[in-house]
XYZ file of C-alpha atoms in Angstrom:
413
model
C 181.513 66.061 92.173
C 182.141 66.596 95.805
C 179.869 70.156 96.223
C 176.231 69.429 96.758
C 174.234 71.641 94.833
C 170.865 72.624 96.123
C 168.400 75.188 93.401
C 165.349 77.026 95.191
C 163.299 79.938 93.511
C 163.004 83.278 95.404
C 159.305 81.507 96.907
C 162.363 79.046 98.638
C 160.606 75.995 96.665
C 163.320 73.560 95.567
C 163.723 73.048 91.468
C 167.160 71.351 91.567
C 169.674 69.659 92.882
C 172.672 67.311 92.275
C 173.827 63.600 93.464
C 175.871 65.169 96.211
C 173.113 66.202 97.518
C 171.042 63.102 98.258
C 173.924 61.553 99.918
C 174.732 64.775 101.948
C 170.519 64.940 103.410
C 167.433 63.361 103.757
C 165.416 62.412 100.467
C 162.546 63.240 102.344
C 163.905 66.863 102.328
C 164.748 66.907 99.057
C 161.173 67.202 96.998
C 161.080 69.145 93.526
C 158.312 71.901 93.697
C 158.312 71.763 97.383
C 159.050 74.475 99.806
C 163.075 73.862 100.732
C 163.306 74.756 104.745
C 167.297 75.553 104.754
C 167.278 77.262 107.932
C 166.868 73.612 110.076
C 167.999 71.461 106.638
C 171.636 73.629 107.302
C 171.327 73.713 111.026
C 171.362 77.554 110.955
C 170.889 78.918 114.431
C 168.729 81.791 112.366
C 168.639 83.142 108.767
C 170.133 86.337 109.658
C 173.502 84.248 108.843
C 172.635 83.632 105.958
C 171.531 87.140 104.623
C 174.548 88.761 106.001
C 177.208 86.718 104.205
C 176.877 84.601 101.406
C 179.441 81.720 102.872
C 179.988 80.014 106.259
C 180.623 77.384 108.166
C 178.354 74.633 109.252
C 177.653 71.667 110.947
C 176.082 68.006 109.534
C 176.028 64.723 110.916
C 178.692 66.111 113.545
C 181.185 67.345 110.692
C 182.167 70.658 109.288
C 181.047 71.922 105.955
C 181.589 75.147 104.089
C 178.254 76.796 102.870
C 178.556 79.110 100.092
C 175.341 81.146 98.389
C 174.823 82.790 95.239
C 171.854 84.913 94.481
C 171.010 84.526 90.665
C 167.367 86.653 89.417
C 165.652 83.617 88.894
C 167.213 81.045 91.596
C 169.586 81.071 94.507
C 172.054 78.089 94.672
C 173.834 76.465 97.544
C 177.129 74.746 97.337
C 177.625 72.919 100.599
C 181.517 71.047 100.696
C 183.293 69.162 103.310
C 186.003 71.097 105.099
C 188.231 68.030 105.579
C 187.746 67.117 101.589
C 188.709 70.958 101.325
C 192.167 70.576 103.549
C 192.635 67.414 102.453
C 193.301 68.817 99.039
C 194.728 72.202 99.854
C 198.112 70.819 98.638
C 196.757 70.505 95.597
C 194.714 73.247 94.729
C 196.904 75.763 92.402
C 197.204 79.651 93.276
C 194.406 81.524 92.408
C 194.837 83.904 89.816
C 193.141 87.211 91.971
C 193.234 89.383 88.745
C 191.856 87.462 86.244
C 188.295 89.766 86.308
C 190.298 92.859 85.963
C 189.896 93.081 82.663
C 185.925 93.920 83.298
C 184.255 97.838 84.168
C 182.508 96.922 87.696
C 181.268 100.376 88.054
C 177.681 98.906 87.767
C 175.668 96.811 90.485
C 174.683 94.266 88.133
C 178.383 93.723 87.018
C 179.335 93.722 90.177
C 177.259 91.064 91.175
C 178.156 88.544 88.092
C 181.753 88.805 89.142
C 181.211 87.953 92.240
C 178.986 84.532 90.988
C 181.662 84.039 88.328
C 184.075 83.567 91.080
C 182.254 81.210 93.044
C 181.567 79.340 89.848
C 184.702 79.362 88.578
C 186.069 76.882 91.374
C 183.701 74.336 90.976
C 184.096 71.080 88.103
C 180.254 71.183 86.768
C 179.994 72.944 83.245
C 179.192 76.816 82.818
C 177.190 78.298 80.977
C 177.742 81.638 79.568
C 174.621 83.831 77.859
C 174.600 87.348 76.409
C 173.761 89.127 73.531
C 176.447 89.237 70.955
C 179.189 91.505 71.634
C 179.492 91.618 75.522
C 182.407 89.648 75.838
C 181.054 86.321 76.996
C 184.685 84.206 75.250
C 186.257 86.520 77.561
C 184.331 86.017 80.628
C 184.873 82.051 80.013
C 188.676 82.951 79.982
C 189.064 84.447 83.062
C 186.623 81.468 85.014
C 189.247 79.455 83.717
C 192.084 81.337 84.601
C 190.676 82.418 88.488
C 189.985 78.607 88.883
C 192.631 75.628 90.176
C 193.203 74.685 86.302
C 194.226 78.619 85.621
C 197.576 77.001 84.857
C 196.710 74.489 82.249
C 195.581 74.813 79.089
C 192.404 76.840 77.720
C 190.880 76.131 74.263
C 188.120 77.485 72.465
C 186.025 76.672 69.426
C 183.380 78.416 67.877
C 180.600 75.806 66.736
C 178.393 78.092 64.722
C 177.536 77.119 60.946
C 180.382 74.665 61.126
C 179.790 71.251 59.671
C 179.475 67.902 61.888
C 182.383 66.488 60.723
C 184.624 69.753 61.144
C 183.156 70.043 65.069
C 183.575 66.407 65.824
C 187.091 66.295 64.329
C 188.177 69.477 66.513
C 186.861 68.540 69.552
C 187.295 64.137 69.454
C 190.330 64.030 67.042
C 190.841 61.182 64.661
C 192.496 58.362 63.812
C 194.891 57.706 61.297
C 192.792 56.427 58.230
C 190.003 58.490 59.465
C 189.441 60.707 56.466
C 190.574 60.968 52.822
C 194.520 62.065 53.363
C 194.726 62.137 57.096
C 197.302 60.224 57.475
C 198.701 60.450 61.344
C 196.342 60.884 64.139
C 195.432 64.168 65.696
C 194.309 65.280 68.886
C 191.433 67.158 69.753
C 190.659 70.303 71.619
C 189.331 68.203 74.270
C 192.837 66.253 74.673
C 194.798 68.641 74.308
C 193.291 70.421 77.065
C 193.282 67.606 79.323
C 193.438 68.791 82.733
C 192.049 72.609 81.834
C 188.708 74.221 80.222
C 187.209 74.047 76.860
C 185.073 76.954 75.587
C 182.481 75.810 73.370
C 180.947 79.399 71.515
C 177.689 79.035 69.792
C 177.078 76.107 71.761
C 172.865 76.852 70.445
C 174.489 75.748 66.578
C 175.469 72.648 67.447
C 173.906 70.035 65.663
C 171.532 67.250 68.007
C 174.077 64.658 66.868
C 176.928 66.728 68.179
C 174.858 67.434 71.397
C 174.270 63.883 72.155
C 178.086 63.022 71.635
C 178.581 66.063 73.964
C 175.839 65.334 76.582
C 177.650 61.607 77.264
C 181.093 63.095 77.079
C 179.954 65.728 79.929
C 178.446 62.411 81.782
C 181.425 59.888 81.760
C 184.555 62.247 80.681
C 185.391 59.304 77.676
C 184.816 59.811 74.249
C 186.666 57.832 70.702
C 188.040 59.648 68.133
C 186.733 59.747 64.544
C 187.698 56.484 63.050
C 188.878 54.738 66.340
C 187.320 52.227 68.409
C 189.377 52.646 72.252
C 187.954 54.976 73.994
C 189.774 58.354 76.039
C 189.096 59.079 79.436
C 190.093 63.392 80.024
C 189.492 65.485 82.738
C 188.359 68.863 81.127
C 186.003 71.454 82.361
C 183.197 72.448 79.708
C 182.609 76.239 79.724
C 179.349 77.542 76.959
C 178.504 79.990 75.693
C 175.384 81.096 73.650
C 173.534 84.404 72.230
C 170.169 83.307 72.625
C 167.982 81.790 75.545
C 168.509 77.781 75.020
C 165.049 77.395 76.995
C 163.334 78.648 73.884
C 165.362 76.516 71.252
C 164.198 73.320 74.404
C 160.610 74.216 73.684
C 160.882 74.769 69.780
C 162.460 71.414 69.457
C 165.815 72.336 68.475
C 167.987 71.810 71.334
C 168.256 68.637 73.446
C 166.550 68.897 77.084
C 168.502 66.958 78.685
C 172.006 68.781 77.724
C 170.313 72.060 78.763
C 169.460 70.750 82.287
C 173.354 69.277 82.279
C 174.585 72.988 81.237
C 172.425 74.333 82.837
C 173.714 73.950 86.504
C 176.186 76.903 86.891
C 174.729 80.073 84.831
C 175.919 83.198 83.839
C 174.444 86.034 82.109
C 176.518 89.062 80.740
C 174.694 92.077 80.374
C 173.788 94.426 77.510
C 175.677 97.430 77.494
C 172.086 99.045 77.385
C 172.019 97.584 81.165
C 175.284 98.309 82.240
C 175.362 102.277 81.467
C 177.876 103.120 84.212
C 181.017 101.307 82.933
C 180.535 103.447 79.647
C 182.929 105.565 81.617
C 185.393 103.180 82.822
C 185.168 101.196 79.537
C 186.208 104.104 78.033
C 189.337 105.142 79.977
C 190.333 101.075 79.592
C 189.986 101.016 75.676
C 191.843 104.678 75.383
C 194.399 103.121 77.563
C 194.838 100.036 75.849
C 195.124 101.834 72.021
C 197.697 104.399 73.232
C 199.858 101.651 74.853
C 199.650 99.512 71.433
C 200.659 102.864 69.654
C 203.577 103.812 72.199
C 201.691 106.989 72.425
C 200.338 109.295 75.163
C 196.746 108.531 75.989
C 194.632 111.948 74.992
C 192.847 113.531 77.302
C 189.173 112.333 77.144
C 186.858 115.472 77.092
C 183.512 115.254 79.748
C 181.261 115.772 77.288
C 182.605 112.355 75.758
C 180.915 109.742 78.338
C 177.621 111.323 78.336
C 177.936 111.430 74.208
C 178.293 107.741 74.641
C 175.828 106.710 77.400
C 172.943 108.228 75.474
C 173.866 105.683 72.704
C 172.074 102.304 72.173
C 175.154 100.348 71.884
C 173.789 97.403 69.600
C 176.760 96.005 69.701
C 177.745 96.345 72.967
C 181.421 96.602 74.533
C 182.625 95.043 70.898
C 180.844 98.129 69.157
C 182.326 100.686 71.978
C 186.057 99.512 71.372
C 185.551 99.849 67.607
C 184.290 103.128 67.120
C 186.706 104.551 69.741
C 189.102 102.385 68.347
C 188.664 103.928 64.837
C 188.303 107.694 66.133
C 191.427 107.417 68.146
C 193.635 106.233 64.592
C 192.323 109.573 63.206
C 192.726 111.509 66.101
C 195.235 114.529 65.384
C 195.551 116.240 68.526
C 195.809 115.410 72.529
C 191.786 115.810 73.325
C 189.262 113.285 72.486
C 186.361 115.345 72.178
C 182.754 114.022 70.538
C 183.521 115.976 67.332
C 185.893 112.881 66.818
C 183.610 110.215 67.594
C 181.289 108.810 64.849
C 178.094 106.909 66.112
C 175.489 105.456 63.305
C 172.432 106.701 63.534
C 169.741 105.165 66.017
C 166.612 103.429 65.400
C 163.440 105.949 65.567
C 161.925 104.486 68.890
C 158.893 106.033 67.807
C 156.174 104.057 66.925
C 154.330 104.857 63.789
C 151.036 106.839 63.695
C 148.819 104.314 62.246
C 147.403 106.864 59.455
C 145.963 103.278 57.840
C 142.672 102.550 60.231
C 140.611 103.681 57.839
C 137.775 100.507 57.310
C 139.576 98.618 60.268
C 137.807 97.473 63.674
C 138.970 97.689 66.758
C 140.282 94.545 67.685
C 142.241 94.851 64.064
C 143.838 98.311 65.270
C 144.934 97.114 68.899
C 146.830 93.961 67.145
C 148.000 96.390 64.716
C 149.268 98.545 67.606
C 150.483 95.168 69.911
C 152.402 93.996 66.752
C 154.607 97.086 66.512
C 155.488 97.223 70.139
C 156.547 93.666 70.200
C 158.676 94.021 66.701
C 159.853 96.999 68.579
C 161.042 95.415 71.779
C 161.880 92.096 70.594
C 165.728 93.879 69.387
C 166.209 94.808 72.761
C 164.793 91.608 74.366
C 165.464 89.134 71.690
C 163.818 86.314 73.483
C 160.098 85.106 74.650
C 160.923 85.085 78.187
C 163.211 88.469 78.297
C 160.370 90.027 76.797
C 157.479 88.493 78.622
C 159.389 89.091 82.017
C 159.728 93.119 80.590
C 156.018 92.966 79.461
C 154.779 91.439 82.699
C 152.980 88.816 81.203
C 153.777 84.957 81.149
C 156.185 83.804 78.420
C 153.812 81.353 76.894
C 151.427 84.335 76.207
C 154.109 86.252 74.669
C 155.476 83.020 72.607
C 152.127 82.797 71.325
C 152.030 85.747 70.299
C 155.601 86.721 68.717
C 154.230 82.888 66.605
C 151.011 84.714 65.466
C 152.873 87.448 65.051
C 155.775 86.026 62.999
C 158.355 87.509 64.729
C 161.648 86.231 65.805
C 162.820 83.073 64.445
């Protein structure tokens, strides 16, 4: 890769970087768990330049090198790149598609601010990784990374890895020889192949099996892999794009998901939102999916009555932007007149956020009653933070306290 990547935390320690990056500056600046001086390490003539744009132009062993920054919650990351490598290939970069995000409500700051990393991502060659809760359009996020990017021209796959055997994933994404299986009798090309030159989405990347991930983790390494049944191997150039419901970390500590693929996907991350969290692009959501039925009808959008978006931004939303377009999707085929008014809009009914009254203490101690109490408000929570550290970074405590907890607790998986 020809970006060096450089990962501090917000107390500007350095957790990670990538090869680039030792050849670019000293190893003696370049210390895990160490504080990460980037004012003097990037030759900035203060930090203000830094805090009032997130890219500019530098200077390093007496050449020029663009500086970009991306503030994540956890991290910030640096992607330092030579300005002659840059012209050098200008001829060769494709046109940009500039609308390829339009397709997503930025009415809210948090949206706002994962577009804006999701184009800076979305021009570099390391894999992404996508996480959000089901629903929030993650497949479609991975789309238009590829389609903003220099390979928005070639071809984009996607495969959805969940509860699928071995054999099926390997087949899909490798190919196979002739010979490989019972009846195959000519070759095939995989996903990864066919989309030589352009992205492959892999969804459910967490139900992927650890032989799969190891097969994975050296294709991301070397770009060569064989197809089933073949012994010469296939060098492609094909950027990897994940995606995943739940928090990988976790499934790391539990065992079930290879560390060292999760620090390899892990380098460029993106998290989508709940709709829960994103409560301003109800609105705009709205208008788009309105939009978007009435021009698949050939009909006149209705007119959407006021009292409609604050209906819906009272809801939950479960389900997020998937469960928005569906019920206004199936109150706008039974709509009979030109007004969309809440009368027309069906929402199931919301989980009680009450907790329960614990009328059974009788005989019980106190210790008994405040786990009793600590249970409920973690079974609670956990369905809006469905993960040990989302819920131990709302609870304010540390996530092994929490993990040890939802264990004792037997909730979650």
């Amino acid at each position: 890769m020809q970006a060096a990547i450089i990962e501090i935390n917000h107390n500007q320690q350095l957790i990670a970087y990538n090869d680039k990056a030792i050849e670019l500056f000293d190893s003696t600046s370049l210390i895990l768990n160490q504080p990460f001086d980037y004012q003097s390490i990037f030759n900035l003539k203060n930090l203000d330049e830094l805090e009032q744009q997130d890219d500019l132009i530098i200077v390093l062993n007496s050449q020029y090198f663009l500086l970009q920054k991306v503030v994540e919650s956890s991290k910030i990351v640096f992607i330092v790149q030579s300005i002659e490598y840059l012209k050098k290939h200008l001829s060769k970069i494709k046109v940009v598609n500039h609308h390829a995000f339009a397709i997503f409500a930025t009415q809210s700051v948090v949206m706002q601010k994962l577009i804006k990393q999701a184009k800076a991502f979305s021009m570099q060659r390391e894999p992404l990784l996508i996480s959000g809760e089901t629903g929030t359009g993650k497949d479609l996020l991975a789309n238009a990374c590829h389609q903003y990017s220099e390979r928005g021209d070639q071809t984009f796959l996607a495969l959805n890895c969940a509860a699928m055997p071995d054999e099926v994933v390997e087949s899909e994404l490798y190919g196979h020889a002739a010979g490989a299986y019972p009846g195959a009798i000519e070759s095939k090309k995989g996903f990864f192949e066919q989309a030589n030159g352009g992205s492959v989405l892999l969804d459910g990347i967490d139900e992927m099996s650890f032989q799969m991930q190891t097969k994975l983790l050296r294709f991301i390494n070397d770009g060569y892999f064989r197809r089933v049944g073949d012994d010469n191997e296939v060098y492609v150039d094909v950027r990897i794009i994940c995606a995943t419901k739940v928090d990988l970390a976790d499934l790391v500590e539990q065992g079930k998901f290879r560390k060292d693929l999760y620090y390899r996907l892990n380098v460029l991350s993106l998290h989508l939102p709940s709709l829960q969290e994103r409560k301003e692009d109800i609105a705009p959501l709205t208008k788009i999916f309105v939009n978007e039925f009435a021009d698949k009808q050939g009909i006149n959008p209705p007119e959407i009555d006021n009292e409609v978006f604050d209906y819906l931004s009272n809801y939950s939303w479960p389900g997020n932007v998937r469960q928005l377009k569906n019920i206004l999707y199936s109150a706008l085929s039974q709509l009979t007149c030109s007004k969309l008014t809440i009368k027309d809009i069906e929402l199931p009914a919301q989980t009680s956020s009450k907790l329960s009254n614990f009328d059974n203490i009788e005989n019980k101690t106190l210790d008994e009653m405040t786990k009793q109490f600590e249970k409920e408000i973690l079974l609670k929570l956990y369905d809006q933070y469905p993960s040990s550290r989302k819920l131990a970074k709302r609870l304010g405590v540390s996530h092994t306290a929490i993990a040890n907890k939802l264990r004792d607790y037997g909730i979650g998986r």
